[in-house]
Amino acid sequence: MTQAADTNLFTALRAGFPAELDATAIETIDEPPLFYTWRDIERATAMFANLLASLDLPAGARIAVQVDKSVESLLFYLAVLRAGFVYLPLNPAYKSDEIAYFIGNAGPSVFVCAPKDFARLSALAFSAGTTFVFSLGDDHGGSLLERATHFSDHHVAARRGRDELAAIVYTSGTTGRSKGAMLTHGNLLSNALTLKSFWGWRRPEDGGDVLIHALPIFHVHGLFVASHGALLAGAKMLWLARFNAAKVAALLPRASVFMGVPTLYVRLLGEASLTKQACRSMRLFISGSAPLLLETFDAFRERTGHTILERYGMSETVMLTSNPYDAKDGERRGGTVGLPLPGVELRVRDEPGRLVPQGEIGSIEVRGPNVFAGYWGMPEKTKEEFVEGGWFKTGDVGRIDADGYVVIVGRSKDLIISGGYNVYPAEIESVLNEMPGVAESAVVGVPHADFGEAVVAVVVARPGAALDGAALLAALKTRIANFKVPKAIFVVSELPRNAMGKVQKNLLRDAHRALFA
Ligand code: MCA
Ligand code: AMP
């Protein structure tokens, strides 16, 4: 019997490590600085993987992780891949109700949380059927590290086929709760390899890239796009536990690549130390996860002499399009997300499903080896999001210009993107609607100078009830992650509706457009 080819993503990433295993792979910028070598990555992931192997987990076990960003948490992610299990990252901002949903939906065998949350979340996880709960702090503490030190630093990576699951990333949806996008080893590896050559990642022997890693690692951008790129190229990472504009500006002279959501570029522009001189060793600035305003694109070029490369992706598809890296492939055009990446097909169709003529607006659909395997435990939802021929409906609305550049003009999905985080209005509305005295609510996104979009809620009181906006916000903060909590709330007597009775969110958006612009 012939064995399927091994596509374990960890094995492929490890093949990118440099020959000099004692060179620094990751340098932490937060005090005190720590230096992790490539050998440290090899050994620590082996120890974590051996710990996981000792737990006798079922095949395909999900390992859910809600911890603050640390190098150890990245190493644990790599170890989950190495051991052949399925990684499920969760934003540390999520509150108990949100965690209960994810654990209930994904049924992880293992849950890892911050030491400070252990008492509360271990009870929650055990009652939902999780077998093992560990803690991992951002200060090198916690039971996960303590246990792992007892295991061997040799481990033979599990063989994994292209279609086997590597990770589940929860993403917002237009109705109901979040859906877990199932990403396979093949999805993540094909995308990582494409980006490695498309963005010209430089190996140590070719001059060696240095990446400033300042993004969270519970989403596609920081966990996959940034980390995979550096690991696969054997490139060093300068590691920040959280983004800080002054620190990043100070690091630029030591770096060559930076990735950020548009808010990070807006904040960098607020630093007087962001100059052409500070950017002298930089090769590439990449932006994505939300629309980059043309004014930010222009101001950045003016200030630094660098043209930001904007790209477009989704949790379900990893990266889809990119502006050219190499000038011979074309210019980087502000206001566009570039061209489909090699191997990715992208088309624009109208409502009845006809391809629109070039330049006209329609729904963006995509196909390729990067497109996910479906939503965890939601076969019906999965079916709804695909059309014949394996095309995935992105929910984004756009057009393709005469030169093939894709322009995203809006979204058909009711979604707000605030500082690169997705907020799903239906979720906030349902939490608000359950609150005493609330008859109904509508949540919209309005322009925000820092976050791109800000969440705003409009609420109607039940007859006879007196609603206090500040009290509603305080109550929301106990139920949902803070970044989802509206930046403003208005109590009104009624919501604007059209003749069909549908709430006219566009009127609400227009009414509050100038709030934070
Ligand atoms: C923090 N706050 C926010 C946000 N972030 N409010 C709205 N939107 C946000 N994004 C609130 C907090 O809840 C808190 O409120 C207050 O701001 C201060 O919090 P703090 O943590 O200090 O904020 P910060 O450190 O300034 O964070 C801002 C940030 C961060 C650096 C822009 O949001 C961030 O790292 N964003 C990147 C997200 C990302 O990586 N997205 C990629 C998704 P309070 O005071 O009330 O408590 S992957 C993806 O989209 C696809 C696949 C793709 O294409 O990449
Ligand atoms: P997520 O659910 O976090 O995977 O977010 C994916 C969504 O982010 C996409 O469907 C787009 O709406 C949006 N997005 C990602 N990159 C860009 C970009 N460069 N410009 C505009 N929107 C983007």
Coordinates of C-alpha atoms and ligand atoms in Angstrom, one line a residue:
M1 CA 0.0 0.0 0.0
T2 CA 1.4 3.4 -0.9
Q3 CA 1.3 6.1 1.8
A4 CA -0.2 9.5 1.1
A5 CA 2.4 12.2 0.8
D6 CA 3.3 13.9 4.0
T7 CA 2.0 17.5 4.1
N8 CA 2.4 18.2 7.8
L9 CA 2.7 22.0 7.9
F10 CA 5.2 21.8 10.8
T11 CA 7.5 19.5 8.8
A12 CA 7.4 21.9 5.9
L13 CA 8.0 25.0 8.1
R14 CA 10.9 23.2 9.8
A15 CA 12.5 22.4 6.4
G16 CA 12.8 26.2 6.1
F17 CA 14.9 26.6 9.3
P18 CA 18.4 27.8 8.5
A19 CA 21.4 25.4 8.7
E20 CA 22.7 27.4 11.6
L21 CA 20.3 26.2 14.3
D22 CA 22.0 28.2 17.0
A23 CA 21.2 31.5 15.3
T24 CA 18.5 33.6 16.9
A25 CA 15.0 32.9 15.4
I26 CA 13.0 35.1 17.7
E27 CA 14.1 38.1 19.8
T28 CA 11.5 39.5 22.2
I29 CA 11.4 43.3 22.4
D30 CA 9.5 43.5 25.7
E31 CA 11.8 43.7 28.8
P32 CA 13.9 41.7 29.5
P33 CA 14.8 40.7 25.9
L34 CA 15.0 37.0 25.3
F35 CA 16.6 35.2 22.4
Y36 CA 15.1 32.0 21.1
T37 CA 17.3 30.0 18.7
W38 CA 16.0 27.7 15.9
R39 CA 17.2 24.8 18.0
D40 CA 15.0 26.1 20.9
I41 CA 12.0 26.0 18.5
E42 CA 12.9 22.5 17.5
R43 CA 13.4 21.2 21.1
A44 CA 10.5 23.1 22.7
T45 CA 8.0 22.0 20.1
A46 CA 9.2 18.4 20.5
M47 CA 8.6 18.6 24.3
F48 CA 5.1 20.0 23.8
A49 CA 4.3 17.5 21.1
N50 CA 5.5 14.6 23.4
L51 CA 3.3 15.9 26.2
L52 CA 0.3 16.0 23.8
A53 CA 1.1 12.5 22.6
S54 CA 1.2 11.2 26.2
L55 CA -2.5 12.3 26.7
D56 CA -3.8 9.6 24.5
L57 CA -6.1 12.0 22.6
P58 CA -8.5 10.9 19.9
A59 CA -7.4 11.4 16.3
G60 CA -8.4 14.9 15.1
A61 CA -8.6 16.2 18.7
R62 CA -9.1 19.9 18.9
I63 CA -6.7 21.9 21.2
A64 CA -8.3 25.2 22.1
V65 CA -6.0 28.0 23.3
Q66 CA -7.0 31.3 24.9
V67 CA -3.8 32.9 26.2
D68 CA -1.9 36.2 26.0
K69 CA 0.6 36.5 23.2
S70 CA 4.0 34.9 24.0
V71 CA 6.7 33.1 22.1
E72 CA 5.8 29.9 24.1
S73 CA 2.2 30.2 22.8
L74 CA 3.6 30.3 19.2
L75 CA 5.8 27.3 20.0
F76 CA 2.7 25.4 21.4
Y77 CA 0.8 26.1 18.1
L78 CA 3.7 24.6 16.2
A79 CA 3.7 21.6 18.5
V80 CA 0.0 21.0 17.9
L81 CA 0.8 20.8 14.2
R82 CA 3.8 18.7 14.8
A83 CA 1.8 16.2 16.9
G84 CA -0.9 16.2 14.2
F85 CA -3.8 17.7 16.3
V86 CA -6.1 20.6 15.4
Y87 CA -5.2 24.1 16.8
L88 CA -8.1 26.4 17.8
P89 CA -6.9 29.9 18.8
L90 CA -9.2 32.2 20.8
N91 CA -8.9 36.0 21.4
P92 CA -7.9 36.6 25.1
A93 CA -10.5 39.4 25.1
Y94 CA -13.4 36.9 24.9
K95 CA -15.6 36.7 28.0
S96 CA -16.9 33.5 29.6
D97 CA -20.1 33.4 27.6
E98 CA -18.2 33.6 24.3
I99 CA -15.7 30.9 25.5
A100 CA -18.6 28.6 26.5
Y101 CA -19.9 28.9 22.9
F102 CA -16.6 28.0 21.3
I103 CA -15.9 25.1 23.6
G104 CA -19.5 23.8 23.2
N105 CA -19.3 24.1 19.5
A106 CA -15.8 22.7 18.8
G107 CA -15.6 20.1 21.7
P108 CA -11.9 20.4 22.3
S109 CA -10.1 17.6 24.2
V110 CA -7.6 20.1 25.6
F111 CA -8.1 23.7 26.6
V112 CA -5.2 26.0 27.5
C113 CA -5.9 29.3 29.3
A114 CA -4.1 32.1 31.1
P115 CA -3.1 31.1 34.7
K116 CA -5.3 34.0 36.1
D117 CA -8.4 32.5 34.3
F118 CA -7.7 28.9 35.3
A119 CA -10.3 28.5 38.1
R120 CA -13.1 30.1 36.1
L121 CA -12.4 28.6 32.7
S122 CA -11.3 25.1 33.8
A123 CA -14.7 24.6 35.5
L124 CA -16.4 25.8 32.3
A125 CA -14.3 23.5 30.0
F126 CA -14.6 20.4 32.2
S127 CA -18.4 20.8 32.4
A128 CA -18.5 21.0 28.6
G129 CA -16.6 17.7 28.3
T130 CA -13.0 18.9 27.8
T131 CA -10.6 16.3 29.2
F132 CA -7.4 18.3 30.0
V133 CA -7.0 22.0 31.0
F134 CA -3.6 23.6 31.2
S135 CA -2.5 27.1 31.9
L136 CA 0.1 29.1 30.0
G137 CA 1.2 32.6 31.1
D138 CA 3.0 35.3 29.1
D139 CA 5.7 35.2 31.9
H140 CA 6.9 31.7 31.2
G141 CA 4.6 30.3 33.9
G142 CA 1.8 27.9 34.0
S143 CA 1.2 24.1 34.1
L144 CA 1.7 23.5 30.4
L145 CA 5.3 24.5 30.5
E146 CA 5.9 22.8 33.8
R147 CA 4.5 19.5 32.4
A148 CA 6.4 19.8 29.1
T149 CA 9.8 20.1 30.8
H150 CA 9.4 16.4 31.8
F151 CA 9.3 15.2 28.2
S152 CA 11.9 14.3 25.7
D153 CA 13.1 17.0 23.2
H154 CA 13.1 14.4 20.4
H155 CA 9.8 13.9 18.5
V156 CA 9.0 12.5 15.1
A157 CA 6.4 14.7 13.5
A158 CA 3.0 13.0 12.7
R159 CA 2.4 12.4 9.0
R160 CA -0.5 14.4 7.7
G161 CA -2.2 14.4 4.4
R162 CA -3.2 17.6 2.4
D163 CA -6.8 17.3 3.4
E164 CA -6.3 16.7 7.1
L165 CA -7.2 19.5 9.5
A166 CA -4.5 21.7 11.0
A167 CA -6.6 24.5 12.6
I168 CA -10.1 25.8 13.2
V169 CA -10.5 29.6 13.1
Y170 CA -13.7 31.1 14.3
T171 CA -15.2 33.8 12.2
S172 CA -18.3 35.9 12.2
G173 CA -21.3 35.1 10.2
T174 CA -24.3 36.9 8.8
T175 CA -26.8 35.1 11.0
G176 CA -26.5 33.0 14.2
R177 CA -23.2 32.6 16.0
S178 CA -19.6 32.3 14.9
K179 CA -18.6 29.5 12.6
G180 CA -15.4 27.5 12.8
A181 CA -13.5 27.6 9.5
M182 CA -11.7 24.3 9.1
L183 CA -8.3 24.8 7.6
T184 CA -6.2 21.9 6.4
H185 CA -2.5 21.3 6.3
G186 CA -2.8 21.7 2.5
N187 CA -4.7 25.0 2.7
L188 CA -2.1 26.6 5.0
L189 CA 1.0 25.1 3.4
S190 CA 0.0 26.0 -0.2
N191 CA -0.7 29.6 0.9
A192 CA 2.6 29.9 2.8
L193 CA 4.6 28.6 -0.1
T194 CA 2.9 31.0 -2.5
L195 CA 3.5 34.0 -0.3
K196 CA 7.1 32.9 0.3
S197 CA 8.0 33.3 -3.4
F198 CA 5.4 36.1 -4.2
W199 CA 6.6 38.4 -1.5
G200 CA 10.3 37.5 -2.1
W201 CA 11.1 36.4 1.5
R202 CA 14.9 36.3 1.9
R203 CA 16.7 33.4 3.5
P204 CA 19.7 34.1 5.7
E205 CA 22.1 33.2 2.8
D206 CA 20.3 35.8 0.6
G207 CA 20.6 38.7 2.9
G208 CA 18.1 37.5 5.6
D209 CA 14.8 39.1 6.3
V210 CA 13.9 40.4 9.7
L211 CA 10.2 40.6 10.5
I212 CA 8.7 42.9 13.1
H213 CA 5.9 40.7 14.6
A214 CA 3.5 43.0 16.4
L215 CA 0.1 41.4 15.6
P216 CA -2.0 39.1 17.8
I217 CA -1.5 35.4 17.1
F218 CA -5.1 34.2 17.4
H219 CA -6.0 35.3 13.9
V220 CA -4.9 34.4 10.4
H221 CA -2.8 37.6 9.9
G222 CA -0.4 37.3 12.8
L223 CA -0.5 33.5 13.3
F224 CA -0.4 32.2 9.7
V225 CA 0.6 35.0 7.3
A226 CA 3.3 36.6 9.4
S227 CA 4.7 33.6 11.4
H228 CA 4.6 31.1 8.6
G229 CA 6.4 33.5 6.2
A230 CA 9.3 34.1 8.6
L231 CA 9.6 30.4 9.7
L232 CA 9.6 29.1 6.1
A233 CA 12.3 31.6 5.1
G234 CA 14.4 31.0 8.2
A235 CA 14.0 34.7 8.9
K236 CA 14.4 36.3 12.3
M237 CA 11.4 37.8 14.1
L238 CA 11.5 40.8 16.4
W239 CA 8.6 39.9 18.7
L240 CA 6.3 42.4 20.4
A241 CA 3.6 41.1 22.8
R242 CA 1.4 43.9 21.6
F243 CA 1.6 46.7 19.0
N244 CA 3.2 49.9 20.2
A245 CA 3.8 52.6 17.5
A246 CA 6.8 54.1 19.2
K247 CA 8.5 50.8 19.7
V248 CA 7.8 49.6 16.2
A249 CA 9.2 52.9 14.8
A250 CA 12.3 52.4 16.9
L251 CA 12.8 48.9 15.6
L252 CA 12.5 49.7 11.9
P253 CA 16.2 50.3 11.4
R254 CA 16.8 46.7 12.4
A255 CA 14.1 45.2 10.3
S256 CA 13.2 44.5 6.7
V257 CA 9.5 43.4 6.7
F258 CA 6.4 44.7 8.7
M259 CA 2.8 43.5 8.5
G260 CA -0.1 45.3 10.0
V261 CA -3.8 46.1 9.8
P262 CA -4.5 49.7 8.6
T263 CA -4.9 51.0 12.2
L264 CA -1.2 50.2 12.8
Y265 CA -0.2 52.3 9.8
V266 CA -2.4 55.2 11.0
R267 CA -0.8 55.0 14.4
L268 CA 2.8 54.7 12.9
L269 CA 2.1 57.9 10.9
G270 CA 1.5 59.6 14.3
E271 CA 5.1 59.0 15.3
A272 CA 7.5 61.8 14.4
S273 CA 10.3 59.1 14.4
L274 CA 8.8 57.4 11.3
T275 CA 11.1 58.8 8.7
K276 CA 12.8 57.7 5.5
Q277 CA 16.0 57.3 7.5
A278 CA 14.3 55.1 10.0
C279 CA 13.0 52.9 7.1
R280 CA 16.4 52.5 5.4
S281 CA 16.7 48.8 5.9
M282 CA 13.0 48.1 5.2
R283 CA 12.1 46.0 2.2
L284 CA 8.4 45.6 2.5
F285 CA 5.4 47.0 4.4
I286 CA 2.2 44.8 4.0
S287 CA -1.3 45.8 5.0
G288 CA -4.5 43.8 5.2
S289 CA -7.5 42.5 7.2
A290 CA -9.4 45.8 6.5
P291 CA -9.5 48.5 3.8
L292 CA -6.4 50.8 3.8
L293 CA -7.6 54.3 3.1
L294 CA -5.9 56.0 0.1
E295 CA -5.0 58.9 2.3
T296 CA -3.0 56.5 4.6
F297 CA -1.4 54.8 1.6
D298 CA -0.3 58.2 0.2
A299 CA 0.8 59.7 3.5
F300 CA 3.0 56.6 4.2
R301 CA 4.6 56.8 0.8
E302 CA 5.2 60.5 1.2
R303 CA 6.8 60.1 4.7
T304 CA 8.8 56.9 4.2
G305 CA 9.4 56.6 0.5
H306 CA 7.8 53.1 0.8
T307 CA 4.7 52.0 -1.0
I308 CA 2.5 49.8 1.2
L309 CA 1.6 46.5 -0.4
E310 CA -2.1 45.8 0.3
R311 CA -3.4 42.3 0.2
Y312 CA -6.8 40.7 0.8
G313 CA -7.8 37.5 2.6
M314 CA -10.2 35.8 4.9
S315 CA -10.2 33.2 7.7
E316 CA -11.8 30.8 5.3
T317 CA -9.3 31.2 2.5
V318 CA -6.1 32.6 4.0
M319 CA -4.6 35.0 1.4
L320 CA -6.4 35.6 -1.9
T321 CA -5.0 38.6 -3.7
S322 CA -1.9 40.8 -3.4
N323 CA -0.6 43.9 -5.0
P324 CA 2.7 43.1 -6.9
Y325 CA 5.9 42.8 -4.9
D326 CA 8.1 42.9 -7.9
A327 CA 7.9 46.1 -10.0
K328 CA 8.1 44.0 -13.2
D329 CA 4.7 42.4 -12.2
G330 CA 3.1 45.9 -12.0
E331 CA 2.7 48.8 -9.7
R332 CA 1.2 48.7 -6.2
R333 CA -2.1 50.5 -6.5
G334 CA -3.7 52.2 -3.5
G335 CA -7.4 51.5 -3.1
T336 CA -7.0 48.1 -4.6
V337 CA -6.1 44.7 -3.1
G338 CA -4.0 43.7 -6.2
L339 CA -4.3 40.6 -8.3
P340 CA -5.3 37.0 -7.5
L341 CA -2.3 35.2 -6.0
P342 CA -0.8 32.4 -8.2
G343 CA -3.1 29.4 -8.0
V344 CA -6.1 31.4 -6.7
E345 CA -9.1 32.0 -9.0
L346 CA -11.4 35.0 -8.4
R347 CA -14.5 36.0 -10.2
V348 CA -17.3 38.6 -9.8
R349 CA -20.9 37.7 -10.3
D350 CA -24.3 39.5 -10.1
E351 CA -27.3 38.3 -8.1
P352 CA -28.7 35.9 -10.6
G353 CA -25.2 34.4 -10.8
R354 CA -24.0 35.8 -14.1
L355 CA -20.4 36.9 -14.5
V356 CA -20.4 40.7 -14.6
P357 CA -18.6 42.6 -17.4
Q358 CA -15.1 43.7 -16.5
G359 CA -15.1 46.8 -14.3
E360 CA -18.7 46.2 -13.0
I361 CA -19.6 45.6 -9.4
G362 CA -20.7 42.2 -8.1
S363 CA -20.1 39.5 -5.5
I364 CA -16.6 38.1 -5.2
E365 CA -16.2 34.3 -5.4
V366 CA -12.9 32.4 -5.1
R367 CA -11.5 29.0 -5.7
G368 CA -8.1 27.4 -5.0
P369 CA -6.0 25.1 -2.8
N370 CA -6.2 27.7 -0.1
V371 CA -10.0 27.5 0.3
F372 CA -11.1 25.9 3.6
A373 CA -12.8 22.5 4.1
G374 CA -16.0 23.9 5.5
Y375 CA -17.5 25.1 8.8
W376 CA -17.0 22.8 11.8
G377 CA -20.2 20.9 12.5
M378 CA -22.2 23.0 10.1
P379 CA -22.6 21.1 6.8
E380 CA -25.7 23.1 5.8
K381 CA -24.0 26.5 6.4
T382 CA -21.0 25.2 4.4
K383 CA -23.3 24.2 1.5
E384 CA -24.9 27.7 1.5
E385 CA -21.5 29.4 1.2
F386 CA -20.3 27.4 -1.9
V387 CA -21.7 27.5 -5.4
E388 CA -21.3 24.9 -8.1
G389 CA -17.7 24.1 -9.1
G390 CA -16.3 24.7 -5.6
W391 CA -16.5 28.5 -5.7
F392 CA -16.7 30.1 -2.2
K393 CA -18.8 33.1 -1.7
T394 CA -16.7 35.7 0.1
G395 CA -19.5 38.0 1.1
D396 CA -17.3 40.9 -0.2
V397 CA -18.5 43.1 -3.1
G398 CA -16.1 44.4 -5.6
R399 CA -14.9 44.8 -9.2
I400 CA -11.9 43.9 -11.3
D401 CA -10.3 46.8 -13.2
A402 CA -9.0 46.8 -16.7
D403 CA -5.5 45.5 -15.5
G404 CA -6.9 42.8 -13.4
Y405 CA -6.6 44.6 -10.0
V406 CA -9.4 43.8 -7.6
V407 CA -11.2 46.7 -5.8
I408 CA -13.3 45.9 -2.8
V409 CA -16.2 48.3 -2.7
G410 CA -18.2 46.9 0.2
R411 CA -19.6 43.8 1.9
S412 CA -22.9 42.0 1.3
K413 CA -22.4 40.4 4.8
D414 CA -23.4 42.5 7.8
L415 CA -20.0 42.9 9.3
I416 CA -18.0 45.7 10.9
I417 CA -14.2 45.6 10.8
S418 CA -12.8 47.7 13.7
G419 CA -9.0 47.9 14.0
G420 CA -8.8 44.6 12.1
Y421 CA -11.2 42.8 14.4
N422 CA -14.5 41.6 12.9
V423 CA -17.6 42.5 14.8
Y424 CA -20.8 40.9 13.9
P425 CA -23.8 43.3 14.4
A426 CA -26.4 40.5 14.8
E427 CA -24.4 39.2 17.8
I428 CA -24.3 42.5 19.6
E429 CA -28.0 43.1 18.8
S430 CA -29.0 39.7 20.3
V431 CA -27.1 40.4 23.5
L432 CA -28.7 43.9 23.7
N433 CA -32.2 42.6 22.9
E434 CA -32.0 40.3 25.9
M435 CA -31.3 43.1 28.3
P436 CA -34.2 44.3 30.6
G437 CA -36.1 47.2 29.1
V438 CA -34.8 46.8 25.6
A439 CA -37.4 46.3 22.9
E440 CA -35.1 46.2 19.9
S441 CA -31.7 47.4 18.7
A442 CA -29.6 48.0 15.6
V443 CA -25.9 48.0 15.4
V444 CA -23.9 49.7 12.6
G445 CA -20.4 50.6 11.8
V446 CA -19.4 54.2 11.2
P447 CA -16.1 55.7 10.0
H448 CA -13.4 56.0 12.8
A449 CA -10.1 57.8 12.4
D450 CA -8.1 55.2 14.3
F451 CA -10.1 51.9 14.0
G452 CA -11.3 52.5 10.4
E453 CA -14.9 51.6 11.6
A454 CA -16.4 51.9 15.0
V455 CA -19.4 50.0 16.4
V456 CA -22.4 52.2 17.2
A457 CA -25.7 50.9 18.8
V458 CA -29.2 52.4 18.5
V459 CA -31.7 51.0 21.0
V460 CA -35.5 51.3 21.5
A461 CA -36.9 51.0 25.0
R462 CA -39.9 48.9 25.9
P463 CA -43.0 50.9 26.7
G464 CA -42.7 52.3 30.2
A465 CA -39.0 51.4 30.5
A466 CA -36.3 54.1 31.0
L467 CA -33.0 53.1 29.4
D468 CA -29.6 54.4 30.4
G469 CA -27.0 54.1 27.6
A470 CA -24.0 54.0 30.0
A471 CA -25.6 51.2 32.0
L472 CA -26.3 49.2 28.9
L473 CA -22.6 49.6 27.8
A474 CA -21.4 48.6 31.3
A475 CA -23.6 45.5 31.1
L476 CA -22.4 44.6 27.6
K477 CA -18.8 44.8 28.8
T478 CA -19.4 41.9 31.1
R479 CA -20.9 39.7 28.3
I480 CA -18.8 40.4 25.2
A481 CA -15.2 41.2 24.4
N482 CA -14.4 44.9 24.9
F483 CA -13.5 45.5 21.2
K484 CA -17.1 44.6 20.3
V485 CA -18.6 47.0 22.8
P486 CA -20.2 50.0 21.0
K487 CA -18.1 53.2 21.1
A488 CA -21.5 55.1 21.3
I489 CA -25.0 54.1 22.1
F490 CA -28.2 56.0 21.4
V491 CA -31.7 55.5 22.9
V492 CA -34.4 56.4 20.3
S493 CA -38.2 56.0 20.2
E494 CA -38.1 54.0 17.0
L495 CA -35.8 52.5 14.3
P496 CA -36.1 53.7 10.7
R497 CA -37.8 51.0 8.6
N498 CA -38.6 50.6 4.9
A499 CA -41.9 49.7 3.5
M500 CA -41.1 46.0 4.0
G501 CA -40.5 46.7 7.7
K502 CA -36.7 46.1 7.4
V503 CA -34.5 48.3 9.5
Q504 CA -32.7 50.9 7.3
K505 CA -29.2 50.6 8.7
N506 CA -27.9 52.9 5.9
L507 CA -29.9 55.8 7.5
L508 CA -28.5 55.0 10.9
R509 CA -25.0 55.0 9.4
D510 CA -25.6 58.3 7.7
A511 CA -27.0 59.9 10.9
H512 CA -23.9 59.0 12.9
R513 CA -21.3 59.2 10.1
A514 CA -19.5 62.2 11.6
L515 CA -19.2 60.9 15.2
F516 CA -15.6 59.7 15.0
A517 CA -14.4 60.6 11.5
Ligands
MCA1 C1 -8.7 47.4 21.2 N1 -9.9 48.1 21.4 C2 -10.6 48.1 20.3 C3 -9.8 47.5 19.4 N2 -8.7 47.1 19.9 N3 -11.8 48.7 20.0 C4 -12.3 48.5 18.8 N4 -11.6 47.9 17.8 C5 -10.4 47.3 18.1 N5 -9.7 46.7 17.1 C6 -10.3 48.7 22.7 C7 -10.2 47.8 23.9 O1 -11.3 47.0 24.0 C8 -10.0 48.7 25.0 O2 -11.3 49.2 25.3 C9 -9.3 49.9 24.4 O3 -9.5 49.8 23.0 C10 -7.8 49.8 24.6 O4 -7.4 48.4 24.4 P1 -5.9 48.0 24.0 O5 -5.8 46.5 24.0 O6 -4.9 48.8 24.8 O7 -5.9 48.5 22.5 P2 -4.7 48.6 21.6 O8 -3.5 47.8 22.1 O9 -4.5 50.0 21.2 O10 -5.2 47.7 20.3 C11 -5.5 48.2 19.1 C12 -4.9 47.3 18.0 C13 -5.5 45.9 18.2 C14 -3.4 47.3 18.2 C15 -5.3 48.0 16.7 O11 -6.9 46.0 18.0 C16 -5.0 45.0 17.2 O12 -3.9 44.4 17.4 N6 -5.7 44.8 16.0 C17 -5.2 43.8 15.0 C18 -6.3 42.8 14.8 C19 -5.8 41.7 13.8 O13 -4.7 41.2 13.9 N7 -6.7 41.3 12.8 C20 -6.3 40.3 11.9 C21 -7.5 39.4 11.7 P3 -11.7 49.5 26.8 O14 -10.8 50.6 27.3 O15 -13.2 49.9 26.7 O16 -11.5 48.2 27.6 S1 -7.2 38.2 10.4 C22 -8.1 38.8 9.1 O17 -8.8 39.7 9.3 C23 -8.0 38.3 7.7 C24 -7.9 36.9 7.5 C25 -6.9 39.0 7.0 O18 -7.1 39.4 5.8 O19 -5.8 39.2 7.6
AMP2 P1 -12.0 37.5 8.7 O1 -13.4 37.1 9.1 O2 -11.2 38.0 9.9 O3 -11.4 36.4 8.0 O4 -12.1 38.8 7.8 C1 -12.2 38.7 6.4 C2 -12.7 39.9 5.8 O5 -11.8 41.0 6.0 C3 -12.8 39.8 4.3 O6 -14.0 39.1 3.9 C4 -12.9 41.3 3.9 O7 -14.2 41.8 4.1 C5 -11.9 41.9 5.0 N1 -10.6 42.2 4.4 C6 -9.5 41.5 4.5 N2 -8.5 42.1 3.9 C7 -9.0 43.3 3.3 C8 -8.5 44.3 2.6 N3 -7.2 44.4 2.2 N4 -9.4 45.3 2.2 C9 -10.7 45.3 2.5 N5 -11.2 44.3 3.3 C10 -10.4 43.3 3.7

